[in-house]
Amino acid sequence: MNKRVNTFLVALLVATIAVLPAMIGSFGTALMNDIGVSTLVVLGLVMLTGTGGATSFGQAAFVGIAAYATGWLTTTQDLSPWLGLLFALFLTGAAALAIGMLTLHLGGHYLPLSTIAWGLSIPLLFGNIAALGSNTGLANIPPLQIGPWSLMEAKTIYYLIWPVVGLAFLFSYNLMNSRAGRAIRSLRGGATLLGSVGADAYRVRLWLFVTAAQLAAIAGWLYAHMNRFVSPSAFNLRASIEYLLMAIAGGVGHLAGALFGSGVVLLLKNKVQDALQILSSNGARLEIIVFGIVFILLLHFARGGAMGLIARWSARRKTPSAPALADDGTPPLPRRPLPTRGSEILRVEHALKRFGGLVAVNDVSFTVNAGEIVGLIGPNGAGKSTLFNLVTGAAPVSGGTIAFCGRDITHLPQRRIARLGMARTFQHVNLRPNMSVLDSVALGAHARGSAGMLRGGLSLDRREEHQIMAEAWRQLARVGLAERAGERAGSLPLGWQRILEIARALAADPILLVLDEPAAGLRKQEKAALAELLRGLRSEGITILIVEHDMDFVMKLVDRLVVMNFGSMLLQDSPAVVRADPRVQSAYLGSVL
Ligand code: ADP
Ligand code: MG
């Protein structure tokens, strides 16, 4: 789908929504209002669960906190619903922040389980507070009022709900395509990638969680003033599961899936309820069974949801165009000063790493000076990648010390080390296959920007985003990947995915580049081009620490070699000396050298 078709579809959708109430009567309009309100909640879930990978079975509880907040303020305190909105946002945000800080550290299945806990307990709490009407809830909540217009009827509040839905989509779309959005899209698949670009996965997840709760809060506020009545049952676990079902039905990977999923599920629910009422007097219970079956079928046959199917049909491919890099007036991102050539920038002393009984890195010491290329070689399993993980902070040391640019980094978290100017690539490619090549590189510049989720969502990050994108283009062009900028990172051949990782590392403006087998999977000519690139970087003053198995490649490239075998360092010296050393030859059984 190209941009024109997209614009046309959005315009068509907006026009349809605008004229719909005149065509579908007040019952239909009320149903559309429910769909709109649900869409807000599900939009948050699509980002949190679909994109961010944190499953929440408790989203209805946030809707409830907001609905009760405004309900209480406007009935018992007689205050304006607009103050109710602020109060609802504040209370829901605070609750999400507190719950998030308590639970988002939990790994694996503990997080979804804990969401069930709050999804159950918060509605129970409402039912037990007398000031909130206990189980009967709060009635006589005032309708919303905009100037002289009272939004009492379905037909009038419709014209508040749907513009709000539109704005929420705009915010979410901007957010997902911002600096914070790239971090959100990288959350799945481990925290190491985010750490390596200087981002804090926990904080990204926490603020995403709060953002999703804020969308639920707006939904809760609209809900309270639309129905003018709140009771605990509307926000129970079943409601939460329904939201999740909507997100899955629509397709958790696509924002538009929120609208789709809410629409399909609520319309179906309406039909199913009608049908079941005829079949049995136990309609409500049967409904759960029917939905359960739909849920399982969806998971089985259409994991991508409705939007996933649509995306597959249209097989869209956006190719972003290179922004005017030179003469548009925006200065490039500032660069950090490089240390004087020849000064020591990395000092590893007695580094030790144990995995249970196995000593993967055993008392390794070496130094790297600014502006040189140091190769780390040794047979498979020698401990090279593990040593890289220690140096970059991706894994904690069991002993020894590591200093970078004169600073002790032994116990610093990975992201802090990255921010000091160390960038890396991974032996086992660490990309998000569905991100575009360009975005994958832009992620590398994360630590050079500062725009958060709010700035991103409100599109107040344009200048910085432009700078980051210009930088990403520059690095892509440098490694020879500019032509594939718009493709999925996962669609590149494996060898080129490694090159893509180099571009991502370069986008961080590193002092030290740590490359783990960058030439693996490349053809001869591509290897030559890579060697040329690395020499160019060295002449610019960037320091490189590299693991590579292709001896021909390494020997011609590096200034110095560190040789490891069985976790220990055999020696460090110039390529010529290393090549002649009998210990090295026997370590390799004389085969490769
Ligand atoms: P290289 O990169 O030189 O091929 P590695 O650093 O990957 O070697 O591995 C060194 C040794 O440490 C190997 O024996 C490997 O099996 C072991 N090892 C690496 N990572 C882990 C881990 N996370 N847990 C347990 N053992 C590991
Ligand atoms: Mg390795």
Coordinates of C-alpha atoms and ligand atoms in Angstrom, one line a residue:
M1 CA 0.0 0.0 0.0
N2 CA 1.5 3.3 -0.9
K3 CA 1.0 6.5 0.9
R4 CA -1.8 7.8 -1.3
V5 CA -3.9 4.7 -0.8
N6 CA -3.3 5.0 3.0
T7 CA -4.4 8.6 3.1
F8 CA -7.4 7.7 1.0
L9 CA -8.4 4.9 3.4
V10 CA -8.0 7.1 6.4
A11 CA -10.1 9.8 4.8
L12 CA -12.8 7.3 3.9
L13 CA -12.8 5.9 7.5
V14 CA -13.1 9.4 9.0
A15 CA -15.9 10.4 6.6
T16 CA -17.8 7.1 7.4
I17 CA -17.4 7.6 11.1
A18 CA -18.7 11.2 10.8
V19 CA -21.9 10.3 9.0
L20 CA -22.6 7.0 10.7
P21 CA -24.9 8.1 13.5
A22 CA -27.4 9.5 10.9
M23 CA -27.6 6.1 9.4
I24 CA -27.6 3.6 12.2
G25 CA -30.1 5.0 14.7
S26 CA -29.5 5.4 18.4
F27 CA -29.0 1.8 19.3
G28 CA -26.3 1.4 16.7
T29 CA -24.7 4.7 17.8
A30 CA -24.6 3.5 21.4
L31 CA -22.8 0.4 20.2
M32 CA -20.4 2.5 18.2
N33 CA -19.7 4.5 21.4
D34 CA -18.9 1.3 23.2
I35 CA -16.6 0.3 20.4
G36 CA -14.9 3.7 20.5
V37 CA -14.3 3.5 24.2
S38 CA -13.0 0.0 24.0
T39 CA -10.7 0.9 21.1
L40 CA -8.9 3.3 23.4
V41 CA -8.2 0.6 25.9
V42 CA -7.2 -1.9 23.3
L43 CA -4.9 0.6 21.6
G44 CA -2.9 0.7 24.8
L45 CA -2.9 -3.1 24.9
V46 CA -1.8 -3.4 21.3
M47 CA 1.3 -1.4 22.2
L48 CA 1.9 -2.9 25.6
T49 CA 1.2 -6.5 24.9
G50 CA 1.4 -6.8 21.1
T51 CA 4.5 -4.7 20.6
G52 CA 6.1 -4.5 24.0
G53 CA 5.4 -8.2 24.9
A54 CA 4.0 -7.5 28.4
T55 CA 0.7 -9.4 28.6
S56 CA -1.8 -7.5 30.8
F57 CA -4.9 -9.3 32.2
G58 CA -5.7 -6.2 34.3
Q59 CA -6.4 -3.4 31.9
A60 CA -10.1 -3.1 32.9
A61 CA -9.0 -2.3 36.4
F62 CA -7.3 0.9 35.1
V63 CA -10.5 1.8 33.2
G64 CA -12.3 1.2 36.5
I65 CA -9.9 3.4 38.6
A66 CA -10.5 6.3 36.2
A67 CA -14.3 5.8 36.0
Y68 CA -14.6 5.7 39.7
A69 CA -12.3 8.7 40.1
T70 CA -14.4 10.9 38.0
G71 CA -17.6 9.3 39.2
W72 CA -16.7 10.1 42.8
L73 CA -15.5 13.6 42.1
T74 CA -18.5 14.6 40.1
T75 CA -21.2 13.1 42.3
T76 CA -20.0 13.3 45.9
Q77 CA -17.9 16.4 45.4
D78 CA -20.0 18.1 42.8
L79 CA -17.0 19.1 40.7
S80 CA -16.7 19.4 37.0
P81 CA -16.2 16.3 34.8
W82 CA -13.2 18.1 33.3
L83 CA -11.6 18.1 36.7
G84 CA -12.7 14.5 36.9
L85 CA -10.6 13.8 33.8
L86 CA -7.5 15.3 35.4
F87 CA -8.1 13.4 38.6
A88 CA -8.8 10.2 36.6
L89 CA -5.5 10.5 34.7
F90 CA -3.6 11.4 37.8
L91 CA -4.9 8.5 39.9
T92 CA -4.6 5.9 37.1
G93 CA -1.1 7.1 36.3
A94 CA -0.1 6.9 39.9
A95 CA -1.6 3.4 40.3
A96 CA 0.0 2.2 37.0
L97 CA 3.4 3.6 38.1
A98 CA 3.1 1.9 41.5
I99 CA 1.9 -1.4 40.1
G100 CA 4.4 -1.3 37.3
M101 CA 7.3 -0.7 39.7
L102 CA 6.2 -3.7 41.7
T103 CA 5.6 -6.1 38.9
L104 CA 7.5 -5.2 35.7
H105 CA 10.7 -6.6 37.1
L106 CA 9.1 -10.0 37.2
G107 CA 10.1 -12.2 34.3
G108 CA 8.4 -15.0 32.3
H109 CA 4.9 -15.9 33.4
Y110 CA 5.0 -14.0 36.6
L111 CA 4.1 -10.8 35.0
P112 CA 0.8 -12.0 33.4
L113 CA 0.0 -13.8 36.6
S114 CA 0.5 -10.7 38.7
T115 CA -1.7 -8.7 36.2
I116 CA -4.5 -11.3 37.0
A117 CA -4.0 -10.5 40.7
W118 CA -4.6 -6.8 40.3
G119 CA -7.2 -7.3 37.7
L120 CA -9.1 -9.3 40.3
S121 CA -8.4 -7.3 43.4
I122 CA -9.0 -3.7 42.2
P123 CA -12.7 -4.3 41.2
L124 CA -13.1 -6.2 44.5
L125 CA -11.8 -3.2 46.3
F126 CA -14.4 -0.9 44.6
G127 CA -17.1 -3.3 45.8
N128 CA -16.0 -2.9 49.4
I129 CA -15.7 0.8 49.7
A130 CA -18.9 2.3 51.1
A131 CA -18.0 5.8 49.8
L132 CA -17.9 4.3 46.3
G133 CA -21.3 2.7 46.7
S134 CA -20.0 -0.7 47.5
N135 CA -21.4 -3.3 45.1
T136 CA -24.1 -1.1 43.7
G137 CA -21.7 1.5 42.5
L138 CA -22.2 5.2 41.8
A139 CA -25.2 6.5 40.0
N140 CA -26.3 9.9 38.7
I141 CA -22.9 10.8 37.3
P142 CA -23.5 14.0 35.3
P143 CA -23.2 14.0 31.5
L144 CA -20.3 15.9 29.9
Q145 CA -20.9 19.4 28.9
I146 CA -19.0 21.4 26.3
G147 CA -20.1 25.0 26.4
P148 CA -23.8 25.1 25.9
W149 CA -23.9 21.5 24.5
S150 CA -24.8 18.7 26.8
L151 CA -23.4 15.4 25.7
M152 CA -26.2 13.4 27.3
E153 CA -27.3 11.4 24.3
A154 CA -25.5 8.7 22.4
K155 CA -25.6 10.8 19.3
T156 CA -23.9 13.8 20.9
I157 CA -21.2 12.1 23.0
Y158 CA -20.4 10.1 19.8
Y159 CA -18.8 13.3 18.5
L160 CA -16.5 13.6 21.4
I161 CA -15.6 9.9 21.6
W162 CA -14.6 9.4 18.0
P163 CA -12.4 12.5 17.7
V164 CA -10.7 11.4 20.9
V165 CA -10.2 7.9 19.4
G166 CA -8.7 9.7 16.3
L167 CA -6.3 11.7 18.5
A168 CA -5.3 8.6 20.4
F169 CA -4.4 6.9 17.2
L170 CA -2.4 9.9 16.0
F171 CA -0.6 9.9 19.4
S172 CA 0.1 6.2 19.2
Y173 CA 1.2 6.3 15.6
N174 CA 3.6 9.1 16.3
L175 CA 4.8 7.3 19.4
M176 CA 5.6 4.1 17.7
N177 CA 7.5 5.9 15.0
S178 CA 9.7 7.9 17.4
R179 CA 12.8 7.3 19.4
A180 CA 10.8 5.8 22.3
G181 CA 8.8 3.8 19.7
R182 CA 11.9 2.1 18.4
A183 CA 12.9 1.2 21.9
I184 CA 9.3 -0.2 22.5
R185 CA 9.6 -2.2 19.4
S186 CA 12.9 -3.7 20.6
L187 CA 11.5 -4.8 24.0
R188 CA 10.7 -8.3 22.9
G189 CA 13.5 -10.7 22.6
G190 CA 15.7 -9.8 25.6
A191 CA 17.1 -6.7 27.2
T192 CA 20.6 -7.1 25.9
L193 CA 19.9 -5.2 22.6
L194 CA 18.4 -2.2 24.3
G195 CA 21.2 -2.2 26.9
S196 CA 23.8 -2.3 24.1
V197 CA 22.4 1.0 22.6
G198 CA 22.3 2.7 26.0
A199 CA 18.6 2.3 26.7
D200 CA 17.0 1.0 29.9
A201 CA 14.5 -1.8 29.0
Y202 CA 12.8 -1.6 32.4
R203 CA 12.1 2.1 32.1
V204 CA 10.9 1.8 28.6
R205 CA 8.5 -1.0 29.7
L206 CA 7.4 1.0 32.8
W207 CA 6.5 4.2 30.8
L208 CA 4.8 2.1 28.1
F209 CA 2.7 0.5 30.9
V210 CA 1.8 3.9 32.2
T211 CA 0.9 5.2 28.8
A212 CA -1.4 2.2 28.1
A213 CA -3.0 2.8 31.5
Q214 CA -3.6 6.5 30.6
L215 CA -5.4 5.4 27.4
A216 CA -7.5 3.1 29.6
A217 CA -8.1 6.1 31.9
I218 CA -9.5 8.3 29.1
A219 CA -11.7 5.3 28.2
G220 CA -12.9 5.0 31.8
W221 CA -13.7 8.7 32.0
L222 CA -15.7 8.6 28.8
Y223 CA -17.4 5.4 30.1
A224 CA -18.5 7.0 33.3
H225 CA -20.0 10.1 31.8
M226 CA -21.5 8.1 28.9
N227 CA -23.3 5.5 31.0
R228 CA -23.6 7.9 34.0
F229 CA -23.3 5.0 36.3
V230 CA -20.4 2.8 37.4
S231 CA -20.3 -0.5 39.3
P232 CA -17.5 -3.0 40.0
S233 CA -18.6 -5.7 37.6
A234 CA -17.8 -3.6 34.5
F235 CA -14.2 -3.6 35.4
N236 CA -13.6 -7.2 36.5
L237 CA -11.2 -9.8 35.2
R238 CA -13.7 -10.9 32.6
A239 CA -13.8 -7.4 31.1
S240 CA -10.0 -7.4 31.1
I241 CA -9.9 -10.7 29.2
E242 CA -12.3 -9.3 26.7
Y243 CA -10.0 -6.4 26.0
L244 CA -7.2 -8.8 25.5
L245 CA -9.3 -10.8 23.1
M246 CA -10.1 -7.7 21.2
A247 CA -6.4 -6.9 20.9
I248 CA -5.6 -10.4 19.7
A249 CA -8.6 -10.5 17.3
G250 CA -7.5 -7.3 15.7
G251 CA -3.9 -8.2 15.5
V252 CA -1.5 -7.2 18.2
G253 CA 1.1 -6.1 15.8
H254 CA -0.9 -3.3 14.2
L255 CA -2.4 -0.2 15.8
A256 CA -5.4 -0.3 13.5
G257 CA -6.1 -3.8 14.9
A258 CA -7.4 -2.0 18.1
L259 CA -10.3 -0.6 16.1
F260 CA -10.8 -3.7 14.2
G261 CA -10.7 -6.0 17.2
S262 CA -13.0 -3.8 19.3
G263 CA -15.5 -3.6 16.5
V264 CA -15.5 -7.3 15.6
V265 CA -15.7 -8.5 19.2
L266 CA -18.4 -6.1 20.3
L267 CA -20.5 -6.7 17.2
L268 CA -20.1 -10.4 17.6
K269 CA -20.9 -10.3 21.3
N270 CA -24.1 -8.5 20.4
K271 CA -25.1 -11.1 17.9
V272 CA -23.9 -14.0 20.1
Q273 CA -25.9 -12.6 23.1
D274 CA -29.0 -12.4 20.9
A275 CA -28.6 -15.9 19.6
L276 CA -27.8 -17.4 23.0
Q277 CA -30.8 -15.8 24.6
I278 CA -32.9 -17.8 22.2
L279 CA -30.9 -21.0 22.9
S280 CA -30.8 -20.9 26.6
S281 CA -31.6 -18.9 29.6
N282 CA -27.9 -19.2 30.7
G283 CA -26.8 -16.9 27.9
A284 CA -24.2 -15.1 29.9
R285 CA -22.4 -18.3 30.8
L286 CA -22.5 -19.8 27.4
E287 CA -21.1 -16.5 26.0
I288 CA -17.9 -17.2 27.9
I289 CA -17.6 -20.6 26.3
V290 CA -18.2 -19.3 22.9
F291 CA -15.6 -16.6 23.4
G292 CA -13.2 -19.1 24.8
I293 CA -13.5 -21.2 21.6
V294 CA -13.1 -18.1 19.4
F295 CA -10.0 -17.2 21.4
I296 CA -8.4 -20.6 20.9
L297 CA -9.2 -20.7 17.2
L298 CA -7.7 -17.2 16.8
L299 CA -4.5 -18.2 18.5
H300 CA -4.3 -21.3 16.4
F301 CA -5.2 -20.0 13.0
A302 CA -4.6 -16.3 12.9
R303 CA -1.9 -15.3 15.4
G304 CA -1.5 -12.0 13.6
G305 CA -5.2 -11.3 14.0
A306 CA -7.4 -9.6 11.4
M307 CA -4.8 -6.9 10.6
G308 CA -2.1 -9.6 10.3
L309 CA -4.2 -11.3 7.5
I310 CA -4.8 -7.9 5.8
A311 CA -1.1 -7.0 6.0
R312 CA -0.2 -10.4 4.4
W313 CA -2.6 -9.8 1.6
S314 CA -1.4 -6.4 0.8
A315 CA 2.2 -7.2 1.5
R316 CA 3.0 -3.5 1.9
R317 CA 6.5 -2.2 1.8
K318 CA 7.2 1.4 2.7
T319 CA 10.4 2.7 1.3
P320 CA 11.3 5.9 3.2
S321 CA 13.1 8.4 1.1
A322 CA 16.4 9.9 2.1
P323 CA 15.8 13.2 3.8
A324 CA 17.6 16.2 2.5
L325 CA 20.8 15.6 4.5
A326 CA 22.9 18.5 3.6
D327 CA 21.3 21.9 3.1
D328 CA 18.1 21.9 5.2
G329 CA 19.7 23.7 8.0
T330 CA 19.4 21.1 10.7
P331 CA 22.9 20.5 12.2
P332 CA 24.0 16.9 12.5
L333 CA 24.0 15.2 15.9
P334 CA 27.0 16.4 17.9
R335 CA 29.9 14.0 18.1
R336 CA 31.9 13.1 21.1
P337 CA 35.6 13.9 21.3
L338 CA 37.8 11.0 20.5
P339 CA 40.7 10.2 22.9
T340 CA 44.2 11.0 21.7
R341 CA 45.6 8.3 19.4
G342 CA 47.8 5.9 21.2
S343 CA 46.4 6.5 24.7
E344 CA 45.1 3.5 26.6
I345 CA 41.3 3.2 26.4
L346 CA 40.6 -0.3 27.5
R347 CA 42.3 -2.2 30.3
V348 CA 41.1 -5.7 31.2
E349 CA 42.8 -7.1 34.3
H350 CA 42.5 -10.7 35.5
A351 CA 39.1 -11.0 34.0
L352 CA 37.3 -14.2 35.1
K353 CA 34.0 -15.7 34.2
R354 CA 32.5 -18.9 35.6
F355 CA 29.4 -20.7 34.4
G356 CA 28.9 -23.1 37.2
G357 CA 31.9 -25.4 37.1
L358 CA 33.1 -24.1 33.7
V359 CA 35.6 -21.3 33.6
A360 CA 34.9 -19.7 30.3
V361 CA 37.3 -16.8 30.8
N362 CA 40.2 -17.5 33.0
D363 CA 42.5 -14.7 34.2
V364 CA 42.7 -12.7 31.0
S365 CA 44.5 -9.4 30.9
F366 CA 45.1 -7.1 28.0
T367 CA 44.9 -3.5 26.9
V368 CA 43.7 -1.6 23.8
N369 CA 45.0 1.8 22.7
A370 CA 43.0 4.5 20.9
G371 CA 43.1 4.2 17.1
E372 CA 44.2 0.6 16.8
I373 CA 42.5 -2.5 15.6
V374 CA 43.0 -5.4 18.0
G375 CA 42.0 -8.9 17.0
L376 CA 40.8 -11.5 19.4
I377 CA 41.3 -15.0 18.1
G378 CA 41.1 -18.6 19.3
P379 CA 39.3 -21.8 18.5
N380 CA 35.6 -22.2 19.0
G381 CA 34.6 -22.2 22.7
A382 CA 37.8 -20.4 23.7
G383 CA 35.8 -17.8 25.5
K384 CA 36.0 -14.9 23.1
S385 CA 32.3 -14.0 23.0
T386 CA 32.1 -14.4 26.7
L387 CA 35.0 -12.0 27.1
F388 CA 33.2 -9.5 24.9
N389 CA 30.1 -9.8 27.1
L390 CA 32.2 -9.0 30.1
V391 CA 33.8 -6.0 28.5
T392 CA 30.5 -4.5 27.2
G393 CA 28.7 -5.3 30.5
A394 CA 26.2 -7.7 28.9
A395 CA 27.3 -10.3 31.5
P396 CA 28.7 -9.7 35.0
V397 CA 32.3 -10.7 35.7
S398 CA 33.1 -13.4 38.3
G399 CA 36.4 -11.6 39.0
G400 CA 38.9 -9.1 37.8
T401 CA 38.5 -5.5 36.7
I402 CA 37.8 -3.7 33.5
A403 CA 38.5 0.0 32.9
F404 CA 37.3 2.1 29.9
C405 CA 38.8 5.5 29.1
G406 CA 40.3 5.6 32.6
R407 CA 37.0 4.7 34.3
D408 CA 36.3 1.5 36.3
I409 CA 33.4 -0.1 34.4
T410 CA 33.6 -3.5 36.0
H411 CA 30.2 -3.3 37.7
L412 CA 28.5 -0.7 35.6
P413 CA 25.3 -1.8 33.8
Q414 CA 25.5 -2.4 30.1
R415 CA 23.6 0.8 29.1
R416 CA 26.0 3.0 31.1
I417 CA 29.0 1.5 29.4
A418 CA 27.3 1.9 26.0
R419 CA 26.7 5.6 26.9
L420 CA 30.4 6.0 27.6
G421 CA 31.1 5.3 24.0
M422 CA 31.4 1.5 23.6
A423 CA 29.2 0.0 20.8
R424 CA 29.0 -3.6 19.8
T425 CA 27.7 -6.2 17.4
F426 CA 26.7 -9.7 18.3
Q427 CA 27.9 -13.1 17.1
H428 CA 24.3 -14.3 17.1
V429 CA 22.7 -11.4 15.3
N430 CA 20.6 -9.3 17.6
L431 CA 18.1 -7.5 15.5
R432 CA 14.4 -7.1 15.5
P433 CA 13.5 -8.8 12.2
N434 CA 10.3 -6.8 11.7
M435 CA 11.9 -3.4 12.1
S436 CA 13.0 -1.7 9.0
V437 CA 16.7 -1.6 8.2
L438 CA 16.7 2.2 8.7
D439 CA 14.9 2.0 12.1
S440 CA 17.3 -0.7 13.2
V441 CA 20.2 1.7 12.6
A442 CA 18.3 4.7 14.2
L443 CA 18.0 2.6 17.3
G444 CA 21.7 2.7 17.6
A445 CA 21.6 6.5 18.0
H446 CA 19.2 6.1 21.0
A447 CA 21.6 7.5 23.5
R448 CA 22.3 10.6 21.4
G449 CA 18.7 11.7 21.6
S450 CA 16.5 12.5 24.6
A451 CA 12.8 12.6 23.4
G452 CA 10.6 10.5 25.6
M453 CA 7.2 9.0 25.0
L454 CA 5.2 12.2 25.5
R455 CA 7.4 14.2 23.2
G456 CA 7.3 11.4 20.6
G457 CA 3.5 10.9 20.8
L458 CA 2.9 14.7 20.5
S459 CA 5.3 14.9 17.7
L460 CA 7.4 17.5 19.5
D461 CA 10.6 15.5 18.6
R462 CA 10.8 16.4 14.9
R463 CA 14.1 18.2 15.0
E464 CA 15.9 15.5 17.0
E465 CA 14.2 12.7 15.0
H466 CA 15.4 14.4 11.8
Q467 CA 18.9 14.4 13.2
I468 CA 18.7 10.8 14.2
M469 CA 17.3 9.7 10.9
A470 CA 19.9 11.7 9.0
E471 CA 22.6 10.0 11.1
A472 CA 21.0 6.6 10.4
W473 CA 21.1 7.3 6.6
R474 CA 24.7 8.4 6.8
Q475 CA 25.7 5.1 8.5
L476 CA 23.7 3.0 6.2
A477 CA 25.3 4.6 3.2
R478 CA 28.7 4.1 4.8
V479 CA 28.3 0.4 5.1
G480 CA 26.6 0.1 1.7
L481 CA 23.0 -0.7 2.8
A482 CA 21.3 2.6 1.9
E483 CA 19.4 1.0 -0.9
R484 CA 17.7 -1.5 1.4
A485 CA 16.7 1.1 4.1
G486 CA 13.0 0.3 3.8
E487 CA 13.2 -3.4 3.9
R488 CA 12.7 -5.6 7.0
A489 CA 15.9 -6.2 8.8
G490 CA 15.1 -9.9 8.9
S491 CA 14.8 -10.1 5.1
L492 CA 18.6 -9.4 4.7
P493 CA 21.0 -12.3 4.2
L494 CA 22.6 -13.2 7.5
G495 CA 26.0 -11.7 6.5
W496 CA 24.4 -8.4 5.7
Q497 CA 22.5 -8.5 9.0
R498 CA 25.9 -8.4 10.6
I499 CA 26.9 -5.4 8.5
L500 CA 23.6 -3.8 9.6
E501 CA 24.6 -4.3 13.2
I502 CA 27.9 -2.4 12.4
A503 CA 25.9 0.5 11.0
R504 CA 23.8 0.4 14.2
A505 CA 26.9 0.5 16.4
L506 CA 28.4 3.3 14.3
A507 CA 25.2 5.4 14.8
A508 CA 26.1 5.5 18.5
D509 CA 29.2 7.5 17.6
P510 CA 31.5 5.1 19.5
I511 CA 35.0 5.5 20.8
L512 CA 35.4 1.7 20.8
L513 CA 33.7 -0.7 18.4
V514 CA 33.4 -4.3 19.6
L515 CA 32.7 -6.6 16.7
D516 CA 32.0 -10.3 17.2
E517 CA 32.6 -12.2 13.9
P518 CA 31.4 -9.5 11.6
A519 CA 32.7 -11.2 8.4
A520 CA 31.0 -14.5 9.0
G521 CA 28.6 -15.3 6.1
L522 CA 30.1 -12.7 3.8
R523 CA 31.5 -13.4 0.3
K524 CA 35.1 -12.6 -0.6
Q525 CA 34.4 -9.3 -2.1
E526 CA 32.1 -8.3 0.7
K527 CA 34.8 -9.2 3.2
A528 CA 37.2 -7.0 1.3
A529 CA 34.7 -4.1 1.4
L530 CA 34.3 -4.7 5.2
A531 CA 38.1 -4.6 5.8
E532 CA 38.2 -1.4 3.8
L533 CA 35.4 0.1 6.0
L534 CA 37.2 -0.9 9.2
R535 CA 40.5 0.6 8.1
G536 CA 38.6 3.8 7.2
L537 CA 37.1 3.9 10.7
R538 CA 40.6 3.4 12.2
S539 CA 42.0 6.3 10.2
E540 CA 39.2 8.4 11.6
G541 CA 40.4 7.5 15.1
I542 CA 37.8 4.9 16.1
T543 CA 39.2 2.0 18.0
I544 CA 38.2 -1.6 17.1
L545 CA 38.2 -4.8 19.0
I546 CA 37.3 -7.7 16.7
V547 CA 36.8 -11.4 16.9
E548 CA 37.1 -13.1 13.5
H549 CA 37.8 -16.6 12.3
D550 CA 39.0 -15.8 8.8
M551 CA 42.7 -15.6 9.5
D552 CA 43.5 -14.1 6.1
F553 CA 41.1 -11.3 6.9
V554 CA 42.3 -10.8 10.5
M555 CA 46.1 -10.9 9.8
K556 CA 45.8 -8.2 7.1
L557 CA 43.6 -6.0 9.2
V558 CA 44.8 -5.8 12.8
D559 CA 47.6 -4.0 14.5
R560 CA 47.8 -6.5 17.4
L561 CA 46.3 -9.9 18.3
V562 CA 45.2 -11.4 21.5
V563 CA 45.0 -15.2 21.4
M564 CA 42.8 -17.2 23.7
N565 CA 42.5 -21.0 24.2
F566 CA 40.2 -22.8 26.7
G567 CA 39.4 -19.5 28.4
S568 CA 43.0 -18.5 29.0
M569 CA 45.1 -16.0 27.1
L570 CA 48.0 -17.6 25.2
L571 CA 49.7 -14.4 24.2
Q572 CA 49.3 -11.0 22.7
D573 CA 51.5 -9.6 20.0
S574 CA 51.8 -8.5 16.4
P575 CA 50.2 -10.7 13.7
A576 CA 53.6 -11.8 12.4
V577 CA 54.8 -13.0 15.9
V578 CA 51.5 -14.7 16.6
R579 CA 51.6 -16.5 13.3
A580 CA 55.0 -18.0 14.0
D581 CA 54.2 -19.0 17.6
P582 CA 54.2 -22.8 18.0
R583 CA 51.6 -22.6 20.9
V584 CA 49.1 -20.8 18.6
Q585 CA 49.8 -23.3 15.8
S586 CA 49.1 -26.3 18.1
A587 CA 45.9 -24.6 19.5
Y588 CA 44.7 -24.5 15.9
L589 CA 46.2 -27.9 15.1
G590 CA 48.2 -26.1 12.5
S591 CA 45.2 -26.1 10.2
V592 CA 44.0 -22.6 9.8
L593 CA 47.1 -20.5 10.2
Ligands
ADP1 P1 33.9 -18.4 21.6 O1 33.1 -17.1 21.4 O2 35.3 -18.2 21.8 O3 33.6 -19.4 20.6 P2 32.2 -18.6 24.0 O4 32.6 -17.4 24.8 O5 31.0 -18.5 23.2 O6 33.4 -19.0 23.0 O7 32.1 -19.8 25.0 C1 33.1 -20.2 25.9 C2 32.7 -21.3 26.7 O8 31.7 -20.9 27.6 C3 32.0 -22.4 25.9 O9 32.4 -23.7 26.5 C4 30.6 -22.2 26.1 O10 29.8 -23.4 26.0 C5 30.5 -21.6 27.5 N1 29.4 -20.7 27.6 C6 29.2 -19.5 27.0 N2 28.1 -18.9 27.4 C7 27.6 -19.6 28.4 C8 26.4 -19.5 29.2 N3 25.6 -18.4 29.1 N4 26.2 -20.5 30.1 C9 27.0 -21.6 30.2 N5 28.1 -21.7 29.4 C10 28.4 -20.8 28.5
MG2 MG 31.9 -16.6 19.9

